[in-house]
XYZ file of C-alpha atoms in Angstrom:
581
model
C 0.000 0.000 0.000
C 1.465 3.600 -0.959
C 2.520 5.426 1.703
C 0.844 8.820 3.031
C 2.309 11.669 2.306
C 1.091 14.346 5.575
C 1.501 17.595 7.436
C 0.120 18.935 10.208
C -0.166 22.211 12.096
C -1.890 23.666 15.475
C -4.378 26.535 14.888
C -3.220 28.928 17.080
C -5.817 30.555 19.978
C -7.516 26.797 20.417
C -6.013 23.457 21.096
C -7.042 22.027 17.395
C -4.759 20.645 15.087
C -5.272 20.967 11.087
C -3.924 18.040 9.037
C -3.585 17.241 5.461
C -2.676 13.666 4.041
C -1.994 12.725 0.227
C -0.585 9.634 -1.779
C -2.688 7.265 0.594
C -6.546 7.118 -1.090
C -7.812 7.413 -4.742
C -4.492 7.591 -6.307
C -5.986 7.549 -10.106
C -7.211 11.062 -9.074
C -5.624 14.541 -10.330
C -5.534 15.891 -7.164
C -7.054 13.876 -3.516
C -6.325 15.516 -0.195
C -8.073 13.773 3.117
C -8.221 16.429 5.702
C -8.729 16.638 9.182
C -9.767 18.658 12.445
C -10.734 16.605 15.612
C -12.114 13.260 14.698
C -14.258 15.208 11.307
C -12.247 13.846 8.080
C -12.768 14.612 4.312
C -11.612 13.206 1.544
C -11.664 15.708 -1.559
C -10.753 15.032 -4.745
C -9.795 17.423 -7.926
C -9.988 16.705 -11.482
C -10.496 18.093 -14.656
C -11.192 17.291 -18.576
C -7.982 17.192 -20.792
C -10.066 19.373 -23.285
C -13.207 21.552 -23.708
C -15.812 20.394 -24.672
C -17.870 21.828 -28.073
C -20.028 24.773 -27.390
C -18.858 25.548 -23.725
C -19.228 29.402 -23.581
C -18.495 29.195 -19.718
C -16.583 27.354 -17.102
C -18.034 24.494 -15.771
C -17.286 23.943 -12.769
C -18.774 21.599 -10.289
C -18.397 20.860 -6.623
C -20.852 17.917 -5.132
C -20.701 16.902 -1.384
C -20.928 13.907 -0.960
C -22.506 13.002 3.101
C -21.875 9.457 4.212
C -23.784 8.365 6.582
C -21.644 5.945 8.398
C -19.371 8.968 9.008
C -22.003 9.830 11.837
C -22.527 5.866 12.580
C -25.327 6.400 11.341
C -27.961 4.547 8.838
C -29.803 6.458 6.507
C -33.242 6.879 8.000
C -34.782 6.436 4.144
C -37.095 3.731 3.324
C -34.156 2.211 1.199
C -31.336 2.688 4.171
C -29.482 4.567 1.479
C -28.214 7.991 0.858
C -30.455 9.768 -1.746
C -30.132 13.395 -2.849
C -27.971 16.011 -1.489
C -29.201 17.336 2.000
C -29.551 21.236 1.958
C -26.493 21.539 4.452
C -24.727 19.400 1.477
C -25.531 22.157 -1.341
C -24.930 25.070 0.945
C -21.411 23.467 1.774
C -21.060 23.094 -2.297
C -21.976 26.607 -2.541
C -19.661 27.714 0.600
C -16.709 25.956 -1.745
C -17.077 27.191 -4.936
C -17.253 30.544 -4.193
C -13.455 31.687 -3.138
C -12.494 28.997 -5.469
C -13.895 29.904 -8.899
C -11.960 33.455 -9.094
C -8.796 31.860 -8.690
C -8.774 29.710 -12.059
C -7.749 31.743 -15.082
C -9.357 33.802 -17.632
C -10.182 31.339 -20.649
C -9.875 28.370 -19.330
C -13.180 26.350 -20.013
C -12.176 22.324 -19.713
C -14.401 20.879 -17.289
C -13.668 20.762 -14.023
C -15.021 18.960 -10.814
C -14.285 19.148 -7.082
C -15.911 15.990 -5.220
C -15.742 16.162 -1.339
C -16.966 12.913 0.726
C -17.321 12.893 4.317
C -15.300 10.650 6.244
C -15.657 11.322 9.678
C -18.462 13.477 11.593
C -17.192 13.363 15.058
C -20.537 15.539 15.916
C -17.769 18.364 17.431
C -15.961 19.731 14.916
C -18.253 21.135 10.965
C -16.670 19.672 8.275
C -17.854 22.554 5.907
C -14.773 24.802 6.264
C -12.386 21.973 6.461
C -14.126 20.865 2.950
C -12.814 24.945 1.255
C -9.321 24.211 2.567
C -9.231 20.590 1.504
C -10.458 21.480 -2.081
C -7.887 23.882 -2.436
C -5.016 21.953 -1.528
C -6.652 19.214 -4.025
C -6.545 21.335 -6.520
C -2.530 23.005 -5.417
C -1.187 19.165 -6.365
C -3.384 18.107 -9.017
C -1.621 20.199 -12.180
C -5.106 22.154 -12.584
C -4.355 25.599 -13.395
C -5.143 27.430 -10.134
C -4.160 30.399 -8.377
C -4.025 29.376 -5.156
C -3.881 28.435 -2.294
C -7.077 29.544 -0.986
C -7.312 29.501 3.021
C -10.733 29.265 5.155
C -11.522 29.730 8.977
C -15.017 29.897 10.783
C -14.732 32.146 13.884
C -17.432 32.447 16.561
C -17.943 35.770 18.419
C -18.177 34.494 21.933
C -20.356 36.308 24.869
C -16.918 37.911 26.265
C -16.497 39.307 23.083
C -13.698 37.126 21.500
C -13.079 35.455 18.183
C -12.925 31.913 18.653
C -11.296 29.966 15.571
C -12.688 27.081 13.794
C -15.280 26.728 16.924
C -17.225 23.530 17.861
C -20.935 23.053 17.233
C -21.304 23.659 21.105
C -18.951 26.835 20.596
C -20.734 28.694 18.097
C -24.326 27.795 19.636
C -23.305 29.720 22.505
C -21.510 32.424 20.324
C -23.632 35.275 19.263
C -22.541 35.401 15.707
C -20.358 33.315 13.158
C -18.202 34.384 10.229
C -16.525 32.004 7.478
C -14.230 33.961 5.487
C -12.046 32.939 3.017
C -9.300 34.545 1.403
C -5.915 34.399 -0.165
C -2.137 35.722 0.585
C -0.747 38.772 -0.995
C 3.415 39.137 -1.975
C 2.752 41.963 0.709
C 1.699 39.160 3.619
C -1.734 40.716 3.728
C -5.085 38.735 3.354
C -7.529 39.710 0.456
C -10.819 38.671 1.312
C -12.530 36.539 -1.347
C -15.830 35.324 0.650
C -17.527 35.900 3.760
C -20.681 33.920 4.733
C -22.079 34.670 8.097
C -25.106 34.980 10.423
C -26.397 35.426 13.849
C -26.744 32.965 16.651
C -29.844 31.426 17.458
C -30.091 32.886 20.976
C -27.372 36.181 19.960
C -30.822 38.553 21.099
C -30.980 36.239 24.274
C -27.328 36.471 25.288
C -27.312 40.662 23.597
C -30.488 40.981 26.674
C -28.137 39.531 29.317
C -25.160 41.926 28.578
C -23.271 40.135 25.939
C -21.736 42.784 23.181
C -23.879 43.185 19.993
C -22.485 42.318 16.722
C -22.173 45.828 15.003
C -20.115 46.746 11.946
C -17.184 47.562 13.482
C -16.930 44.420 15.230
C -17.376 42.439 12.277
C -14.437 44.595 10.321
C -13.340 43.695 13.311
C -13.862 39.876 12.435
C -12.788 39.855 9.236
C -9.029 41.613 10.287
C -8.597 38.521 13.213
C -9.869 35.999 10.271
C -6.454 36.531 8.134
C -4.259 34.779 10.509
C -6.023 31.449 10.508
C -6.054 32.092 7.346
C -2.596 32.506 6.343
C -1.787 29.109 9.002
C -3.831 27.182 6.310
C -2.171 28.466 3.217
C 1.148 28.015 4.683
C 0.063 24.092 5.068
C -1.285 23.709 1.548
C 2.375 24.984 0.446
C 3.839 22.678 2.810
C 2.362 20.008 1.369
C 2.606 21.325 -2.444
C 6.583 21.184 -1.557
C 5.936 18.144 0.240
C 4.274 16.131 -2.786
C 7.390 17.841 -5.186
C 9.710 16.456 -2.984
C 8.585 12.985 -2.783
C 7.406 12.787 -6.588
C 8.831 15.096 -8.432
C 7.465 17.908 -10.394
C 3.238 18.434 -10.310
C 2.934 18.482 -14.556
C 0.849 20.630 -15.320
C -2.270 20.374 -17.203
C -1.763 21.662 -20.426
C -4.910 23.965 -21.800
C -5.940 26.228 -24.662
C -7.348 29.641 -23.231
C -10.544 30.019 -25.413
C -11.169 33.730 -25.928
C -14.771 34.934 -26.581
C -13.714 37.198 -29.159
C -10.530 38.581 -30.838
C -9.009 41.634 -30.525
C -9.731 42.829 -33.774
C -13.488 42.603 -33.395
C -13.805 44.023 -29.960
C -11.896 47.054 -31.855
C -14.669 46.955 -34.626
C -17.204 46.636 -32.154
C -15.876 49.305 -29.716
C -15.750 51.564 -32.730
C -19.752 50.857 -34.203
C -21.204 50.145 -30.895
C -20.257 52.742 -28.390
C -22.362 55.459 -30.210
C -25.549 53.158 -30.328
C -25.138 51.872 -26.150
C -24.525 55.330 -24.548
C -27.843 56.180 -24.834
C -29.118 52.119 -24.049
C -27.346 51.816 -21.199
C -29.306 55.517 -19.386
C -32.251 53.814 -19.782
C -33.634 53.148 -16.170
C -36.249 50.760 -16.295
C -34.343 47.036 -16.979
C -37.466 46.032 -19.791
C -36.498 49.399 -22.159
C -32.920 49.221 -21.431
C -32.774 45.609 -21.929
C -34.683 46.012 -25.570
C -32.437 49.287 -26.585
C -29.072 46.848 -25.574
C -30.443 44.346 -27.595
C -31.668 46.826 -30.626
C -27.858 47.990 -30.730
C -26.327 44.600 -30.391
C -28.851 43.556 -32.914
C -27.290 46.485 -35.582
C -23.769 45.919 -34.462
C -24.131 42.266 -35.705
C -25.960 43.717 -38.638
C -23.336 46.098 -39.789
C -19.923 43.697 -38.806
C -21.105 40.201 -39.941
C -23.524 41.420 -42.712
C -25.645 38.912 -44.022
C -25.225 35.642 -46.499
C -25.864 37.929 -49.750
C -23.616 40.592 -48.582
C -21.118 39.366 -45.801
C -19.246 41.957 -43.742
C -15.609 41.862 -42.631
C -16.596 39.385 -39.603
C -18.901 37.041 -41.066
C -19.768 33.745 -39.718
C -18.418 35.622 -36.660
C -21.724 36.658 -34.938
C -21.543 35.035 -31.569
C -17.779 36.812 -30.912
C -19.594 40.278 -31.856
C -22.313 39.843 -29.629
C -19.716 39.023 -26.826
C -17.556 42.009 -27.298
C -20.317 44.176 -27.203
C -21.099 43.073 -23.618
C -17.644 43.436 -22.632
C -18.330 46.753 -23.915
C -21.008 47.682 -22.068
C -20.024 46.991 -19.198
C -16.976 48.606 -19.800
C -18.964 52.001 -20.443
C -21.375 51.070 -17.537
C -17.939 50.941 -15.294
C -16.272 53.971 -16.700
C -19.892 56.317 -16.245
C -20.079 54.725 -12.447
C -16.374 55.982 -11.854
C -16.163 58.845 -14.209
C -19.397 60.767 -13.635
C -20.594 59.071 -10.041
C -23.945 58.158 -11.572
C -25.461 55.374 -12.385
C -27.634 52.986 -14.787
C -30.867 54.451 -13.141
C -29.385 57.326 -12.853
C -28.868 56.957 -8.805
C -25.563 58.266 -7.343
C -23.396 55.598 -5.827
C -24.686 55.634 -1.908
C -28.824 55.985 -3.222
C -31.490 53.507 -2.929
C -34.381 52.872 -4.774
C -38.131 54.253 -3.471
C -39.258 51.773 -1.542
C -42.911 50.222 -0.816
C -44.723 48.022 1.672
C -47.848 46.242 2.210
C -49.057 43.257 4.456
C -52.334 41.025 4.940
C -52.546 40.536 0.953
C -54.074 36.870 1.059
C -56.981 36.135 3.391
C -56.368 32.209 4.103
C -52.837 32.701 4.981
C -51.473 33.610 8.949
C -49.206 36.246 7.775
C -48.204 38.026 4.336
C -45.931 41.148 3.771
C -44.901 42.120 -0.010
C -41.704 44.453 0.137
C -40.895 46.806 -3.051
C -37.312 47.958 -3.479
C -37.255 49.466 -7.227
C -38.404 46.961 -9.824
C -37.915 43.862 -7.197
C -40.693 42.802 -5.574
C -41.227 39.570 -3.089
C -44.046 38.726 -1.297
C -43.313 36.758 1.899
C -46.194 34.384 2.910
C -45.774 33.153 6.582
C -47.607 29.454 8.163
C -47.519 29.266 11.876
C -48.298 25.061 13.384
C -47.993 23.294 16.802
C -44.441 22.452 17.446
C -44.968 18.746 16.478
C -44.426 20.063 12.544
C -40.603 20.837 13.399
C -38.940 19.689 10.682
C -37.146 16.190 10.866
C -33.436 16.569 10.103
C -31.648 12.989 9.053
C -28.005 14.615 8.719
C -24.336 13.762 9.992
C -24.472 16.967 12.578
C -25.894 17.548 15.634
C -28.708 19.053 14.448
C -31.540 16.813 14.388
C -34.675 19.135 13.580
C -35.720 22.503 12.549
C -38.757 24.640 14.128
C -38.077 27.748 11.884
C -37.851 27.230 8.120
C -37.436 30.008 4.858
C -37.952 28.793 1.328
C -37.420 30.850 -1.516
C -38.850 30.192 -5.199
C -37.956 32.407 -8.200
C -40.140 31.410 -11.113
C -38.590 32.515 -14.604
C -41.255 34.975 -15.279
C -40.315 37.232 -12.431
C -37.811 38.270 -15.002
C -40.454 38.347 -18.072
C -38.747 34.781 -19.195
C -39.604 31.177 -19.458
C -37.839 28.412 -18.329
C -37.978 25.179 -15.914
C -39.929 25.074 -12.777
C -40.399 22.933 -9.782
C -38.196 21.775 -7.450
C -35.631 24.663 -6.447
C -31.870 25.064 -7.704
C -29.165 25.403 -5.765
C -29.233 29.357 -6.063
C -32.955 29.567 -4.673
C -31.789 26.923 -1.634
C -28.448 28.979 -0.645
C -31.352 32.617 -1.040
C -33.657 30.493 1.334
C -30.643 29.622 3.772
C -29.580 33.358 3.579
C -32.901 34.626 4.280
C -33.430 32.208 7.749
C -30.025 33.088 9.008
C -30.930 36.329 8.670
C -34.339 36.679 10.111
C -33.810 33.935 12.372
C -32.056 34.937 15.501
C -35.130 37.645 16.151
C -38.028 35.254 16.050
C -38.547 34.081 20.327
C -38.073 30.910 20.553
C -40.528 27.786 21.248
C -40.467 28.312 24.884
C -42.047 31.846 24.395
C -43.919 31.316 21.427
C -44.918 27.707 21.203
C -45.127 27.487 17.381
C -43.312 25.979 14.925
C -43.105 28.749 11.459
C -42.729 28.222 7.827
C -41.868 31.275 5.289
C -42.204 31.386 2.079
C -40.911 33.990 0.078
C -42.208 34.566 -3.551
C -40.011 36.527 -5.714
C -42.426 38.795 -8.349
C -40.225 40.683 -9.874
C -36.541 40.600 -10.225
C -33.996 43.482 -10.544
C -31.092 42.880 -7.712
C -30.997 41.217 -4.468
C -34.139 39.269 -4.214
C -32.695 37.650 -1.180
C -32.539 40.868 1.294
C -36.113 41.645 -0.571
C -36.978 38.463 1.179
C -35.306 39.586 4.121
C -37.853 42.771 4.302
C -40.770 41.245 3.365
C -40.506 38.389 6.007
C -39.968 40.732 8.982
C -42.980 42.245 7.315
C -45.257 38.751 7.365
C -44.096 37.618 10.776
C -45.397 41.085 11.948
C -48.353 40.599 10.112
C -49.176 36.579 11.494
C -48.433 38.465 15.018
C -44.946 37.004 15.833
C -43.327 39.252 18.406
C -39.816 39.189 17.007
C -37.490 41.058 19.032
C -37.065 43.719 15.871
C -37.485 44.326 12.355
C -34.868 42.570 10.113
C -33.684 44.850 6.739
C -31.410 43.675 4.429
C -29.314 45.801 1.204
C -27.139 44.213 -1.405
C -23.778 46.622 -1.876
C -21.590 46.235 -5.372
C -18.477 47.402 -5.710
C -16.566 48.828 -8.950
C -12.369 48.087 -8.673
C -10.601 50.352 -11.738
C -7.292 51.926 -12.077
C -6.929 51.429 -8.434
C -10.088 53.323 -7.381
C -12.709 51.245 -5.487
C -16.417 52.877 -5.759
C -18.723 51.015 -3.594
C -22.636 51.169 -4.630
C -25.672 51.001 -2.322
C -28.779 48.662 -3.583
C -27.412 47.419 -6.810
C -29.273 46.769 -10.075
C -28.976 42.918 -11.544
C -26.574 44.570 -14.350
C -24.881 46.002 -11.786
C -24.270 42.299 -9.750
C -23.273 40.810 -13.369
C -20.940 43.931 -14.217
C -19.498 44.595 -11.157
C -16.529 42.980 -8.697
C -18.581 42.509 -5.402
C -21.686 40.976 -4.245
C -22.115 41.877 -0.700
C -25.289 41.387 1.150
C -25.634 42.861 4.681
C -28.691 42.206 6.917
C -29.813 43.153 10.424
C -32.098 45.351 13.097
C -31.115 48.958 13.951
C -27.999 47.719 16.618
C -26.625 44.667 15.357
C -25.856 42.849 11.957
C -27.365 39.495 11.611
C -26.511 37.952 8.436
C -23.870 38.684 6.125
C -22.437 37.504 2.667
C -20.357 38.479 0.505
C -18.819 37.288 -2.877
C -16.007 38.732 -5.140
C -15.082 38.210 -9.025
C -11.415 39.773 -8.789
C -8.137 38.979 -6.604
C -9.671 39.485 -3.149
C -11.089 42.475 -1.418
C -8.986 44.715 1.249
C -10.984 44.458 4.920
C -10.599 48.391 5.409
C -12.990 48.849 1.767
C -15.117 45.912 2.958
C -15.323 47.997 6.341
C -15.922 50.965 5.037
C -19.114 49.381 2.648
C -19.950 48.160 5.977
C -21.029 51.491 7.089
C -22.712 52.502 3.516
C -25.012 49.700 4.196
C -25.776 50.813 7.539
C -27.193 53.447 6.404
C -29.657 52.071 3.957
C -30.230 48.967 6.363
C -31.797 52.148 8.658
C -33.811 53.727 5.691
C -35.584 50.103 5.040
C -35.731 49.266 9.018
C -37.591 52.919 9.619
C -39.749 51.801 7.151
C -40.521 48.448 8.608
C -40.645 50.275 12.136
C -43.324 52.228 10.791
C -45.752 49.839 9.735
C -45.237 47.649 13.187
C -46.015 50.979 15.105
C -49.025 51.425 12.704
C -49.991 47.788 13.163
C -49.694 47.884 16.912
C -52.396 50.768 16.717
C -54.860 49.208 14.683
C -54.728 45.903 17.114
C -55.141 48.349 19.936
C -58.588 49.691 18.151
């Protein structure tokens, strides 16, 4: 049998130890790492198509978690004793992975590539989630897939004393009052660029904030995210002790050899820049998404036109049509960039810190216990809440602790809230990691069972979509729970921030469009009451984000967050009146 190649390291502020082992399992794989913290082992493997396959105008890449239930000692509690399809926690840990991970492969390269992650060991102490980023990335460091990495992940828990504890326990972070994941990667300066946060509230935070414990504000999650880079940095520095570990045992890592594929070339992007620029200025002023989507596609329509020509009179790029319609939407968002930095204003016309008028409404459907439909702009959900006796809690057949579930958030957005068509049914992995989002957000104000002897369902239907459905949801279900009488400690609000990175400038924006999310650098979604943050997450398309920016966007959506809330405070103040008549 081959022998293991390992290394090992302490994680400094706990009495943990993180370990990597190669060379010992699945040795016809690219790249296989088992990791470990505690008793909680993964085994992840990396690998990756030798070509591209015909047609691919994106890269695939795939992450699946794979939850065995014997690493629990447990047997599936199915009617066939086997495991079926992924368990939410599964796709939210295959969404928790690929999102640090997918900015660091390079521009152009398309060949097919999949991260598989298996769970060895649940030891019920230690989450194998974060383990599972760290893992993948130092799969990926020795399997020859182009990758520039190594990526490093920590969870810290904010305790009741107001410390950071790293890579808590389950019983750790339940009696934390808040929990951040952050991921990042290491600068030739030694400094930490922050590629994704995820994080959310305790279940009892409110309950421990009541007895004295310090609330979770934006400074002390800046705070968070400045302790985060040296657990970190103690996981990169294993990867690349194993990376120099594997090379010194085996040689050189080959490679894998790749052709970039380019959308277009540079000589129609030129053509394009020059016939197109004149025909999107005015397209891309347009405020409402409908118009400016139909004037975008109206130029792009007699760009093609005038480049490619047609089969009785071709142009200078014929045959080329899908490379022209690229480059124009490289160009627009290239001017949408330049008029954000440049002039300060915006698609809608908004300056960067603005948010769009916003609207509220509750008791919309007669037959349910609770409804609130929340207007930010042109997105629109309507939150729909079911209150039942505490013997509904949710069964939970998982590898954790966590056995059942008394609050729960789903989230559906059908393809005609954007005036499309397309499948519908059971959710995809986007409206499950919205739903999750949503709870954690909302979550840590409802009272719990002992205090309100109910067990609650939420259902948030998205209308209309034109940026950040999810903190829509947010709003609208502090507005249902109102409505079905919940006494949550406070309104929840929630505002998605983008950010623009050019020529070294970095121009946060407040309540961002959906062209803004697809042509910007930063997804970053902030939730909470007037006094403490209870959800965040945030995702980035470039090399990492510096903490101080990500502090200082912090504060811009403090501000908004406290527009929304007065909002929210208004109607419960208004609500409380009529009950009282």
């Amino acid at each position: 049998m081959a022998e293991a190649i390992s290394v090992s390291g302490p994680i400094s502020g706990s009495d943990k130890t993180l370990r990597f082992e190669t060379g010992k399992l699945a040795l016809q794989s690219q790249g296989a790492v088992v990791a470990s913290i505690g008793k909680t082992t993964v085994l992840v493997t990396a690998n990756a198509a030798k070509s591209v396959r015909d047609g691919i105008d994106f890269f695939p890449l795939t992450v699946d978690v794979e939850e065995r239930a014997y690493a629990a000692g447990k047997i599936p509690g199915s009617f066939f004793r086997r495991e079926g399809r992924p368990s939410q926690q599964a796709i939210l840990t295959c969404r928790l992975i690929d999102r640090p991970l997918r900015p660091a492969f390079p521009d152009g390269y398309r060949n097919e590539t999949q991260i598989v992650v298996t769970v060895l060991g649940a030891d019920q102490v230690n989450p194998h989630d974060v383990l599972a980023i760290n893992a993948s990335s130092a799969a990926l460091m020795i399997s020859g897939i182009p990758f520039d990495g190594p990526i490093g992940a920590v969870r810290v828990a904010y305790s009741q004393e107001g410390t950071w504890i790293p890579n808590p326990t389950f019983e750790e972070g339940d009696a934390g009052t808040f929990e951040l994941v952050v991921a990042g990667r290491e600068l030739d300066n030694g400094d930490v660029a922050i590629m994704m946060v995820e994080a959310g509230g305790t279940e009892k935070s409110f309950e421990f904030y009541a007895n004295g414990a310090p609330k979770v504000s934006e400074s002390v999650i800046a705070a968070g995210l400045e302790a985060s880079k040296q657990w970190i940095k103690e996981s990169i520095k294993l990867q690349r002790q194993l990376t120099a570990s594997v090379i010194a045992a085996k040689g050189r890592i080959e490679p894998l050899s790749y052709t970039p594929v380019l959308d277009y070339s540079a000589e129609v992007y030129a053509a394009v820049e020059r016939v197109a620029t004149a025909k999107l200025q005015p397209a891309i002023r347009i405020s409402l998404k409908k118009d400016r989507n139909a004037a975008i596609d109206e130029a792009t329509a007699a760009t093609v036109a005038e480049l490619a020509g047609s089969a009785a009179a071709p142009g200078q790029f014929a045959g080329q049509e899908k490379q022209i319609k690229e480059a124009v939407r490289s160009l627009t968002k290239h001017l949408v960039r330049q008029r954000v930095i440049g002039e300060n204003v915006r698609i809608d016309g908004r300056g960067p810190c603005d948010i769009r008028p916003l609207s509220a409404e509750v008791g919309l459907l007669n037959t349910a216990h609770g409804t609130g439909l929340f207007q930010r702009g042109e997105t629109q959900v309507m939150n729909v809440v079911t209150l039942a006796m505490p013997r509904m809690n949710q069964m939970i057949d998982s590898i954790t602790p966590t056995t059942e579930k008394r609050y729960m958030h789903d989230y559906n957005m059908p393809p005609w809230a954007n005036g499309e068509t397309g499948r519908v049914g059971s959710p995809k992995r986007r409206e499950i990691g919205h739903g999750a989002l949503a709870e954690r957000a909302v979550f840590p104000v409802v009272p719990n069972q002992e205090q309100f002897a109910y067990t609650l369902r939420l259902v948030s239907e998205v209308m209309s979509s034109n940026g950040s459905t999810s903190m829509a949801s947010v709003c609208a279900s502090s507005l249902a729970l109102m409505d079905a009488g919940v006494p949550i400690v406070a309104p929840v609000a929630g505002i998605a921030m983008g950010l623009i990175f050019e020529d070294g400038k970095y121009t946060a924006l407040t309540d961002i469009l959906g062209a803004e999310d697809a042509f910007g650098d930063m997804d970053f979604k902030v939730a909470g009451t007037s006094d403490a943050v209870t959800a965040l997450q945030l995702d980035t398309k470039i090399d990492g984000i510096p903490s101080d920016v990500l502090a200082s966007a912090l504060q811009q959506a403090k501000r908004s967050e406290e527009h929304t809330s007065e909002l929210q405070s208004q109607f419960r103040i208004s609500y409380a009146v009529f009950c009282l008549k």
